[in-house]
PDB file of C-alpha atoms and ligand atoms in Angstrom:
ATOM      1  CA  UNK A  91      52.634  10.236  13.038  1.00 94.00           C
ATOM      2  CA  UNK A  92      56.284  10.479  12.144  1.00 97.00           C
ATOM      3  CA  UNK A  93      58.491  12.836  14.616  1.00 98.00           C
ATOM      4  CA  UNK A  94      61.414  14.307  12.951  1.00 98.00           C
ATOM      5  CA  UNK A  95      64.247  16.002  15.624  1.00 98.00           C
ATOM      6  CA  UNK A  96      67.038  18.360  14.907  1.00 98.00           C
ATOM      7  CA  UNK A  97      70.237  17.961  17.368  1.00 98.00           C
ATOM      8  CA  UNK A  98      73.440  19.399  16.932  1.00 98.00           C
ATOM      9  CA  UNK A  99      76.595  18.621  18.160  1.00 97.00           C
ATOM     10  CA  UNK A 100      77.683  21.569  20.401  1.00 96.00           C
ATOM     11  CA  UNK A 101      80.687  22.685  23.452  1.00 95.00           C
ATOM     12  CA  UNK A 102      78.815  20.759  26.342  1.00 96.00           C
ATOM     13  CA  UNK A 103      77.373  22.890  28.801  1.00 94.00           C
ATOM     14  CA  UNK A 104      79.552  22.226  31.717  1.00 94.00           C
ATOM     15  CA  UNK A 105      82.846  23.961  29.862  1.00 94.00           C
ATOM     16  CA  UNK A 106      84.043  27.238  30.052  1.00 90.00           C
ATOM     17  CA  UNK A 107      84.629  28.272  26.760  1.00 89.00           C
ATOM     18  CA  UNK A 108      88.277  29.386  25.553  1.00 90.00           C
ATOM     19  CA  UNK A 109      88.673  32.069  22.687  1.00 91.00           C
ATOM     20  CA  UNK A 110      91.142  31.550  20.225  1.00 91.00           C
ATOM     21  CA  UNK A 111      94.108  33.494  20.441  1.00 89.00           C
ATOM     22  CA  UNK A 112      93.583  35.412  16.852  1.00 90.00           C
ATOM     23  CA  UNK A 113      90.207  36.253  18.788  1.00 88.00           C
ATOM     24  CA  UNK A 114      88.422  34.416  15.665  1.00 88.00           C
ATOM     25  CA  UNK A 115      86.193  32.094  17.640  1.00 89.00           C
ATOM     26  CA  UNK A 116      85.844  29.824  20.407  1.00 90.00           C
ATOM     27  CA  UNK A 117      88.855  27.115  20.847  1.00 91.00           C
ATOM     28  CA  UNK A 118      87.122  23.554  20.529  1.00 90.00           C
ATOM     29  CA  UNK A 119      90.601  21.757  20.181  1.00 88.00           C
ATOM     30  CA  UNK A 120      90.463  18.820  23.238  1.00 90.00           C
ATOM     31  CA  UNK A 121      87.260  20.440  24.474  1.00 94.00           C
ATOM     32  CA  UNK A 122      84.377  17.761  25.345  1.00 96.00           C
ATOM     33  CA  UNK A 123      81.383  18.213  22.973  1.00 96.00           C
ATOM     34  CA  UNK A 124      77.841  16.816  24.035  1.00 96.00           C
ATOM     35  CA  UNK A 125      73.982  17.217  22.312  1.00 97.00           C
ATOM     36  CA  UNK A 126      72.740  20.370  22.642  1.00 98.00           C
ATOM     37  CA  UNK A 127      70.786  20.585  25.765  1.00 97.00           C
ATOM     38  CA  UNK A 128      67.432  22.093  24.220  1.00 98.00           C
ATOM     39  CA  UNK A 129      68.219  19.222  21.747  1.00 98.00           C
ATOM     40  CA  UNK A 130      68.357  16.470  24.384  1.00 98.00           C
ATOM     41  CA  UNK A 131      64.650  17.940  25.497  1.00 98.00           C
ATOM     42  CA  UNK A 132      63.642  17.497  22.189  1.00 98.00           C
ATOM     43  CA  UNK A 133      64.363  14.067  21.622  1.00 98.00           C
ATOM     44  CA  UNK A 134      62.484  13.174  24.915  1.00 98.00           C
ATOM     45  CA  UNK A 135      59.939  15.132  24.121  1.00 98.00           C
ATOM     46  CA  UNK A 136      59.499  12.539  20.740  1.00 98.00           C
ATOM     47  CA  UNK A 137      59.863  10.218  22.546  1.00 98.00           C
ATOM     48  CA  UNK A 138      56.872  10.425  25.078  1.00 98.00           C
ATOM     49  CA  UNK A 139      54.787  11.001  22.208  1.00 97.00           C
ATOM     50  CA  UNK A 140      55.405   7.712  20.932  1.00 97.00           C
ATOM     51  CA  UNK A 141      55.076   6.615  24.457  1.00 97.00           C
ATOM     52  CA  UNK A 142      51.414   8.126  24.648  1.00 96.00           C
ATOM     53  CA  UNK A 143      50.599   6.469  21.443  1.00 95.00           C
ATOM     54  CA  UNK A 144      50.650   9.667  19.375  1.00 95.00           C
ATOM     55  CA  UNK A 145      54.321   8.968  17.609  1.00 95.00           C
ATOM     56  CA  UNK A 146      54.852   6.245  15.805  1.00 96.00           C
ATOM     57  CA  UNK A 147      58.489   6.853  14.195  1.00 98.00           C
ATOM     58  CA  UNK A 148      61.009   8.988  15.539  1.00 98.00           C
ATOM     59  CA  UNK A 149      64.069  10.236  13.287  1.00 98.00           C
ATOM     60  CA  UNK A 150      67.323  12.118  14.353  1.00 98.00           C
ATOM     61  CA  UNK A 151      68.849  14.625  11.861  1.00 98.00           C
ATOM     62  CA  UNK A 152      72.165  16.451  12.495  1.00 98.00           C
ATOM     63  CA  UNK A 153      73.935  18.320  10.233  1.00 98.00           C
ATOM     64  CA  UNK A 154      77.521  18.587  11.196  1.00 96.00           C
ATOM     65  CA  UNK A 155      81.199  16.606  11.397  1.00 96.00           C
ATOM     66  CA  UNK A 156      81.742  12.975  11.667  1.00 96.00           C
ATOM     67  CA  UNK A 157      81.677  13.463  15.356  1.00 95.00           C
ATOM     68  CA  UNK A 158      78.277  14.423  14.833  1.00 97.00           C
ATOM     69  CA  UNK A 159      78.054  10.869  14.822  1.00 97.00           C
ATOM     70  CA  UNK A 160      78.084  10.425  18.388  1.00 96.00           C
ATOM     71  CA  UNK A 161      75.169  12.992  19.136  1.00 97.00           C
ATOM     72  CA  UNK A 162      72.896  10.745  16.595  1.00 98.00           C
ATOM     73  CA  UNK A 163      73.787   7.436  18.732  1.00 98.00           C
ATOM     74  CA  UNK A 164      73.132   9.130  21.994  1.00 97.00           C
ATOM     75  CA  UNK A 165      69.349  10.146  20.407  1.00 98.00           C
ATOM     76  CA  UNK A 166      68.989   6.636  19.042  1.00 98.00           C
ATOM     77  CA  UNK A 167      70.009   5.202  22.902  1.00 98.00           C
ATOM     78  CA  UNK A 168      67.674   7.241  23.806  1.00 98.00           C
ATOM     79  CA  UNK A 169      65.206   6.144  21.821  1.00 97.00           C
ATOM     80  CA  UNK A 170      65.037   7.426  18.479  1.00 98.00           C
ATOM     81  CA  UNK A 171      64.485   4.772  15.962  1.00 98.00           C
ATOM     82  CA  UNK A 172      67.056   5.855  12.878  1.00 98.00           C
ATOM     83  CA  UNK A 173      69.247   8.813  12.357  1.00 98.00           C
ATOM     84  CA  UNK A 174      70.065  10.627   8.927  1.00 98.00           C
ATOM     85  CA  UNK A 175      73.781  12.615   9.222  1.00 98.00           C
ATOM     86  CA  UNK A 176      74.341  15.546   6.893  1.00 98.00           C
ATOM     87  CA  UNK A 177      77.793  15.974   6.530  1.00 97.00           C
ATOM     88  CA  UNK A 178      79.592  19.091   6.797  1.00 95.00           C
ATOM     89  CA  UNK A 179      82.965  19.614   8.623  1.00 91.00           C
ATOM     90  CA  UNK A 180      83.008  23.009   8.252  1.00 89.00           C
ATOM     91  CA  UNK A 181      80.409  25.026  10.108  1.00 89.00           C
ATOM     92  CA  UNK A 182      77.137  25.694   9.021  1.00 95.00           C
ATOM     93  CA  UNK A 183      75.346  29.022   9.504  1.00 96.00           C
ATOM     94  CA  UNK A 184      71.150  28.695  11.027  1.00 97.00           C
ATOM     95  CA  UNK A 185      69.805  29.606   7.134  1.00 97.00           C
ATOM     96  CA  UNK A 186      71.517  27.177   5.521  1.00 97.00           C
ATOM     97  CA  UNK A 187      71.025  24.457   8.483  1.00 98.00           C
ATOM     98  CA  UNK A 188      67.294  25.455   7.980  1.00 98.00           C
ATOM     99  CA  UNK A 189      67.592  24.933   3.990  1.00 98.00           C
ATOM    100  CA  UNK A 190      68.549  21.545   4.437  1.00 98.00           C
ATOM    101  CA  UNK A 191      65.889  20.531   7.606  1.00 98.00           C
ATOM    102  CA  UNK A 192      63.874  21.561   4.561  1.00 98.00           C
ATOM    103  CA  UNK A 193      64.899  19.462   2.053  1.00 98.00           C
ATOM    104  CA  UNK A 194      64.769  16.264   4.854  1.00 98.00           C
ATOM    105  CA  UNK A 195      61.273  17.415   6.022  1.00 98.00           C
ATOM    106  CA  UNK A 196      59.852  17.040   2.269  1.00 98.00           C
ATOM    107  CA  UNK A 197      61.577  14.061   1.802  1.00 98.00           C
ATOM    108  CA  UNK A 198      60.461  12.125   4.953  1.00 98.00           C
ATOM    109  CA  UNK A 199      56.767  14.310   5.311  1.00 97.00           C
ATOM    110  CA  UNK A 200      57.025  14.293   9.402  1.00 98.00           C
ATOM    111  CA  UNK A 201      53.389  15.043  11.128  1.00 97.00           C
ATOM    112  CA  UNK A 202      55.917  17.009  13.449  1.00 97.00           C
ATOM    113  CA  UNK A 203      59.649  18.504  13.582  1.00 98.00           C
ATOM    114  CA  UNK A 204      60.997  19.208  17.066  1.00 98.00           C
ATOM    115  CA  UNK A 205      63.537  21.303  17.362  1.00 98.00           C
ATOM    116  CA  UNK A 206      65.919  23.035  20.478  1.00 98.00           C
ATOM    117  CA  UNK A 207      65.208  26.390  20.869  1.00 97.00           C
ATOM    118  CA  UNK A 208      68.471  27.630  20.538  1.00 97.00           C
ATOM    119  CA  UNK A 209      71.826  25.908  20.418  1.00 96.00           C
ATOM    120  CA  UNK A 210      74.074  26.926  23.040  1.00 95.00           C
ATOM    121  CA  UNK A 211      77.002  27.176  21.264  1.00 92.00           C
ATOM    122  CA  UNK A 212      76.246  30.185  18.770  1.00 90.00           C
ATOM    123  CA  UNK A 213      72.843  31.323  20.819  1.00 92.00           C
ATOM    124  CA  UNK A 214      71.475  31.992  17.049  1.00 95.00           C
ATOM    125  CA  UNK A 215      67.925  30.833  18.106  1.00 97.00           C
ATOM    126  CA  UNK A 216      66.830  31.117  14.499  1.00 98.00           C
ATOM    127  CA  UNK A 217      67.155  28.057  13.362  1.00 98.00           C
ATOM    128  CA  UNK A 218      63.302  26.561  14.395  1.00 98.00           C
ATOM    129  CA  UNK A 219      61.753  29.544  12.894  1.00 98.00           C
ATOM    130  CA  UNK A 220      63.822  30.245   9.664  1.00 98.00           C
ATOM    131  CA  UNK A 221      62.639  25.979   8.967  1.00 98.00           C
ATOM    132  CA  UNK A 222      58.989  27.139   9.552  1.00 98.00           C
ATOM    133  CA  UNK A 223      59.052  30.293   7.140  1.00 98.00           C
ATOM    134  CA  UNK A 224      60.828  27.852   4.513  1.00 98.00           C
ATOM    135  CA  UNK A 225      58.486  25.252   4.919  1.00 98.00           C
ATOM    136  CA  UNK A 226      54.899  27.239   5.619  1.00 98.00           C
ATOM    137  CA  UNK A 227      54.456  25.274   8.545  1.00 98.00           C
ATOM    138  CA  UNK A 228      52.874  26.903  11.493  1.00 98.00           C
ATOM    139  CA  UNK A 229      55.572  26.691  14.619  1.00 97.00           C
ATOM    140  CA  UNK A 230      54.874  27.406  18.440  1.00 97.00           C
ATOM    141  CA  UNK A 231      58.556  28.176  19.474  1.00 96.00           C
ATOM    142  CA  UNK A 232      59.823  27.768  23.409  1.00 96.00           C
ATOM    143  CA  UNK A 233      57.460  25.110  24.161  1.00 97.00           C
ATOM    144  CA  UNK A 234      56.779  23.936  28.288  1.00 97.00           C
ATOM    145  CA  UNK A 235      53.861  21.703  27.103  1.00 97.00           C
ATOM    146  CA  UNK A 236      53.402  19.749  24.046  1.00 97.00           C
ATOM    147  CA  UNK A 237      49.596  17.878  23.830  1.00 97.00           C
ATOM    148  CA  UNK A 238      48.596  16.153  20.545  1.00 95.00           C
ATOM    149  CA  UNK A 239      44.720  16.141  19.516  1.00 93.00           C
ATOM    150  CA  UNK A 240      43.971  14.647  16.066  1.00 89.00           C
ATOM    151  CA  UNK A 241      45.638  16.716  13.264  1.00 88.00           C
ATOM    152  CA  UNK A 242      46.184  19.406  15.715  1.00 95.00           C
ATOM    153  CA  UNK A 243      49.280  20.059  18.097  1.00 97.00           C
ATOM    154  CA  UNK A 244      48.687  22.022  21.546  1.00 97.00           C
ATOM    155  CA  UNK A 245      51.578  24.279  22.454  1.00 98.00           C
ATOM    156  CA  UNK A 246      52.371  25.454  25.721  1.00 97.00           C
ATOM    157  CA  UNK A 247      54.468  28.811  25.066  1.00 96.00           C
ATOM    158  CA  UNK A 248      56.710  30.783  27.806  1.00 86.00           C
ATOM    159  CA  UNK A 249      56.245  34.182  26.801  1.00 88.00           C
ATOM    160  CA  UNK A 250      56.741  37.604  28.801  1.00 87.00           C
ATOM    161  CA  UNK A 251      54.581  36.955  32.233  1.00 86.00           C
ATOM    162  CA  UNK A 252      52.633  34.191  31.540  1.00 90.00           C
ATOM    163  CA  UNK A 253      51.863  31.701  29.249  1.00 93.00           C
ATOM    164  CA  UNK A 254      49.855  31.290  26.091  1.00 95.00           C
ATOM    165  CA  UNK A 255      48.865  28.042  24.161  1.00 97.00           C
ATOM    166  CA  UNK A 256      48.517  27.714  20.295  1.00 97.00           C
ATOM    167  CA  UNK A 257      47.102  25.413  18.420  1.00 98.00           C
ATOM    168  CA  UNK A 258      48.687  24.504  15.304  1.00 97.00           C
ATOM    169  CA  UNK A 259      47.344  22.455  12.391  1.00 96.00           C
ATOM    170  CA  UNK A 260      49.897  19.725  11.223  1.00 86.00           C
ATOM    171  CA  UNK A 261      52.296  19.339   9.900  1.00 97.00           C
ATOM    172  CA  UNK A 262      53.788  21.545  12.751  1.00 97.00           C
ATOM    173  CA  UNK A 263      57.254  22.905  14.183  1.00 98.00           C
ATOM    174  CA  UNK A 264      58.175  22.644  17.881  1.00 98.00           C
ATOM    175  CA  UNK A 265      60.891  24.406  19.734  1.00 98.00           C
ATOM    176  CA  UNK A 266      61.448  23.663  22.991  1.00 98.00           C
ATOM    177  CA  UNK A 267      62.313  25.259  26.188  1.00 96.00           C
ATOM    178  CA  UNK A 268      64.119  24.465  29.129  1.00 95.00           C
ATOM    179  CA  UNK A 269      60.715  23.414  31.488  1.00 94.00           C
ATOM    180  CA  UNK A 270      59.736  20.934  28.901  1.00 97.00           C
ATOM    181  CA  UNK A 271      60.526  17.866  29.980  1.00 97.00           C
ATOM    182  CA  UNK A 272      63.543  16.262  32.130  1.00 97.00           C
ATOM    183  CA  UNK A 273      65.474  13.948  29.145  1.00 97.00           C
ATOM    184  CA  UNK A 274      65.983  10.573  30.052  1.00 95.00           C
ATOM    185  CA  UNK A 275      69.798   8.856  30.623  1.00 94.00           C
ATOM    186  CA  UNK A 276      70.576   6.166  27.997  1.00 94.00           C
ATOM    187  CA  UNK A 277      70.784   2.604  29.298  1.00 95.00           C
ATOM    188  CA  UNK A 278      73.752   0.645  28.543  1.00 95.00           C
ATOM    189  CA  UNK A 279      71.644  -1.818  26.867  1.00 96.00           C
ATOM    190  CA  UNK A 280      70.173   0.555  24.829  1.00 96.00           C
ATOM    191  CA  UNK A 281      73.671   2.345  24.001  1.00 96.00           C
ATOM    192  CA  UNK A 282      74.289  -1.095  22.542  1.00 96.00           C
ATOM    193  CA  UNK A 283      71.155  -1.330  20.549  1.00 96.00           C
ATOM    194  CA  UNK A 284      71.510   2.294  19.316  1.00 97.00           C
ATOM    195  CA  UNK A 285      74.605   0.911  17.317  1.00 96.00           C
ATOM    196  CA  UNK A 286      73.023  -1.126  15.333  1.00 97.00           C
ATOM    197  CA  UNK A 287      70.037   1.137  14.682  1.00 98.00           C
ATOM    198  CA  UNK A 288      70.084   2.568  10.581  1.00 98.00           C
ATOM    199  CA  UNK A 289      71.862   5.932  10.395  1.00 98.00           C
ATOM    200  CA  UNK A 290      72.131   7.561   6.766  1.00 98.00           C
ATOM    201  CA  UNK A 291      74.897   9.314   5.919  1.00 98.00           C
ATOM    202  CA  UNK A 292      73.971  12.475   3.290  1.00 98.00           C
ATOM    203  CA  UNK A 293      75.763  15.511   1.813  1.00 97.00           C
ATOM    204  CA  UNK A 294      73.883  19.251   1.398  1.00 97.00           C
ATOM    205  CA  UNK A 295      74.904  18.327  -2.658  1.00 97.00           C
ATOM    206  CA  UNK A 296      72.588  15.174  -1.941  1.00 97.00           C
ATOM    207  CA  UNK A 297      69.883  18.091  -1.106  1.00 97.00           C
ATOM    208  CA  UNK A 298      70.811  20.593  -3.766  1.00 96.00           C
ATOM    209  CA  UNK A 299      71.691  22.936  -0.433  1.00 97.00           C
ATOM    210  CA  UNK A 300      74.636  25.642  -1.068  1.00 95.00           C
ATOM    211  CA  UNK A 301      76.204  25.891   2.393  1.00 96.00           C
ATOM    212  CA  UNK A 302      78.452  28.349   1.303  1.00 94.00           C
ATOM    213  CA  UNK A 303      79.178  31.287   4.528  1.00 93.00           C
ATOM    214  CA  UNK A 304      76.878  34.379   4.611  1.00 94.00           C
ATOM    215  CA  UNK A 305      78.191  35.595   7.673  1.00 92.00           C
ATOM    216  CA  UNK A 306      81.523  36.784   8.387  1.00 91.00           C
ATOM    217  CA  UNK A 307      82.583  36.866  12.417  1.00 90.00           C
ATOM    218  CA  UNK A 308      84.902  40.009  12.685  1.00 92.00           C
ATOM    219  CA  UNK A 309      86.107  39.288  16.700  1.00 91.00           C
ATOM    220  CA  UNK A 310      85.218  37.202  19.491  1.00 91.00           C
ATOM    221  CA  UNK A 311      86.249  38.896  22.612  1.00 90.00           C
ATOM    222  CA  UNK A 312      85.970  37.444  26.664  1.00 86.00           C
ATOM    223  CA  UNK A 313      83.453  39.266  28.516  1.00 84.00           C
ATOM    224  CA  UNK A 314      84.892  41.777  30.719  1.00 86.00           C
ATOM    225  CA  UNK A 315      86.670  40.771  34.093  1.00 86.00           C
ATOM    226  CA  UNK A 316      84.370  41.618  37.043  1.00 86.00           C
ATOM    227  CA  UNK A 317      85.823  43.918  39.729  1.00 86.00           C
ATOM    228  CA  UNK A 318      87.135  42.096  43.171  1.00 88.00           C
ATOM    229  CA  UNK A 319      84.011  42.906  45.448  1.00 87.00           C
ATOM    230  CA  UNK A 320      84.699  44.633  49.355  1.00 87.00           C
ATOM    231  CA  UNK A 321      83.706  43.346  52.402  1.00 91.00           C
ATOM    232  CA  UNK A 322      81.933  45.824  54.634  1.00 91.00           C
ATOM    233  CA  UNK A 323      81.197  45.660  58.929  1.00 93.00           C
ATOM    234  CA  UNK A 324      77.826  46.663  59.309  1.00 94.00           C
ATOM    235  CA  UNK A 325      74.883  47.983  57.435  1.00 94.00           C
ATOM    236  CA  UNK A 326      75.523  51.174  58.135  1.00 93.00           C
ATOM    237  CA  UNK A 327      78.945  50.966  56.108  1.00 93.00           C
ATOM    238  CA  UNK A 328      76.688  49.727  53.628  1.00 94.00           C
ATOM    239  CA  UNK A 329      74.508  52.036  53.102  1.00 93.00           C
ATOM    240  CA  UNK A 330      77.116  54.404  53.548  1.00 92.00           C
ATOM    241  CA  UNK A 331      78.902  52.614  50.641  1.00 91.00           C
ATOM    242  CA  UNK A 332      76.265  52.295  48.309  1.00 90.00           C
ATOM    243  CA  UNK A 333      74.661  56.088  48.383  1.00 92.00           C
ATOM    244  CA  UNK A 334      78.459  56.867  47.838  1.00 90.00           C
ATOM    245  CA  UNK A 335      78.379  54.960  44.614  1.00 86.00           C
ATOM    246  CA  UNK A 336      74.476  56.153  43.814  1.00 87.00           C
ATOM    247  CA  UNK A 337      73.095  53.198  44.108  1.00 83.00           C
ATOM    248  CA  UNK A 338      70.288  54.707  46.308  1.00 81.00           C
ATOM    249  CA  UNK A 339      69.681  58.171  47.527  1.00 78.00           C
TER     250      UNK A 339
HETATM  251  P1  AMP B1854      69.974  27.813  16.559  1.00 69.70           P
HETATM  252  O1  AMP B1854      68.942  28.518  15.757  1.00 69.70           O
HETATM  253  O2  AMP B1854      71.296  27.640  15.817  1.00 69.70           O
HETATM  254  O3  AMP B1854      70.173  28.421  17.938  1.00 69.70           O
HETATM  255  O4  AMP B1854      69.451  26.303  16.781  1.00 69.70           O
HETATM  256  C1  AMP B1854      68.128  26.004  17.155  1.00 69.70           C
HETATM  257  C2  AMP B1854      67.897  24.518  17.013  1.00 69.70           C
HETATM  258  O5  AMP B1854      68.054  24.149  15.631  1.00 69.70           O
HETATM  259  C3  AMP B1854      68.853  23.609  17.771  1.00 69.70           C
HETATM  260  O6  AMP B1854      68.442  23.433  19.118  1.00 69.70           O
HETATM  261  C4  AMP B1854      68.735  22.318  16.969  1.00 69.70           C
HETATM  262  O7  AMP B1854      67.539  21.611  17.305  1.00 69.70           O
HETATM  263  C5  AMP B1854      68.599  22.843  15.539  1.00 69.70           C
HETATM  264  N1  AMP B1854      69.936  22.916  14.897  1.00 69.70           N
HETATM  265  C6  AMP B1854      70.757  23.986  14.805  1.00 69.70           C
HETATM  266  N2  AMP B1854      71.897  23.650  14.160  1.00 69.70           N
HETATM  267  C7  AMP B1854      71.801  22.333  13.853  1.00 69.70           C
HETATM  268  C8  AMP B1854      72.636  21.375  13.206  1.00 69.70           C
HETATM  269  N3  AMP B1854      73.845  21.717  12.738  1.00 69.70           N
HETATM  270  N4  AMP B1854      72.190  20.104  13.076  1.00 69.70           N
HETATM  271  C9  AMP B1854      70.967  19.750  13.554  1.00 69.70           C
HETATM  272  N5  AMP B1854      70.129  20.586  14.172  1.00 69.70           N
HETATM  273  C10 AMP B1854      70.539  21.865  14.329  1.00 69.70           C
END
């Protein structure tokens, strides 16, 4: 079965994002970008599937800059086996992201597409299940356990208090969630391998996609400043303190 996997190229998770001064959007000028964590989870995820003998082929998709370049090579060090780059420098909005997963999924007719469940940068979360609707594929989004039996994929879902498990009939999407898997580190001999693994480099023309905005952002604003805390003596003080404030009666 071939494993297709969606990664973007996002703010890594360890920087504090700056807004823009024109409060337009997030300042990514000198900023260190990294593969989306859900996406990182993803790619391991394909990976020990091929491990267990249920993958045979694993291909990375990104759609995004030149620089999204780098995210490919880290899944091919990883372990994926080729990457296909969509092009875009300009941002692309979840739909149209979806539109072209799409247009990659009919052309390369994956038994399974993996995907993050939500990239961290815009927190859209849409993208997985906008890519089943297009395709008519059944999904199980926010995976913690992925088991394949035959034709059939066994997904492990977080959902309010518990967990539930689908069973979906390939071909099949897969988000995934945080409890997943741990991803693997790259080796250095596999960072050199990854460079000369195939990586093909597309346009959304090549796919008949219009990428064209739908959405306009209006402001990006900080969240509020939290108020300096106080230090209190005893727990008298604070209880005192708190039925002051209402917090309890
Ligand atoms: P989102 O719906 O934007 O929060 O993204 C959900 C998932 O869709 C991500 O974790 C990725 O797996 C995939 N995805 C979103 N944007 C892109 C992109 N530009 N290129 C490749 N995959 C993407």
């Amino acid at each position: 079965m071939k494993v297709l996997v969606a990664v973007k190229r996002v703010i890594d998770y360890n920087v504090k994002p700056r807004i823009k001064m024109d409060g337009s959007g997030v300042d990514l000028a000198n900023v260190k970008m990294s593969m989306n964590p859900f996406d990182e989870i993803a790619v391991e995820e394909a990976i020990r599937l091929r491990e267990k003998g249920a993958a045979t082929e694993i291909v990375a998709v990104s759609v995004g800059p030149a620089k999204a370049q780098e995210t490919l090579r880290t899944a091919l060090a990883m372990g994926a086996d080729r990457a296909i780059h969509v092009v875009c420098e300009e941002s692309v909005e979840p739909l149209a992201v979806a539109k072209l997963l799409k247009a990659i999924a009919e052309e390369e007719q994956p038994g399974l597409f993996i995907l993050g469940k939500q990239a961290i940068d815009d927190d859209s979360n849409q993208v997985g299940q906008m890519l089943g609707a297009l395709l008519g594929w059944p999904q199980g989004t926010f995976a913690s356990k992925v088991e394949i039996a035959g034709d059939t994929v066994n997904v492990t879902r977080e959902v309010d208090g518990g967990l539930e498990t689908v069973a979906l009939t390939g071909p099949a999407i897969v988000t995934t969630d945080l409890r997943l898997n741990e991803p693997r580190y790259a080796s250095l001999p596999n960072i050199m391998k990854a460079k000369s693994k195939p990586m093909a480099q597309k346009t959304a023309a090549d796919y008949g996609v219009d990428i064209s905005p739908r959405i306009e952002t209006l402001r990006v604003v900080e969240p509020a400043k939290r108020s300096a805390g106080i230090k209190v003596g005893s727990v008298d003080e604070l209880v005192a303190k708190l039925k002051s404030m209402g917090v309890v009666a």
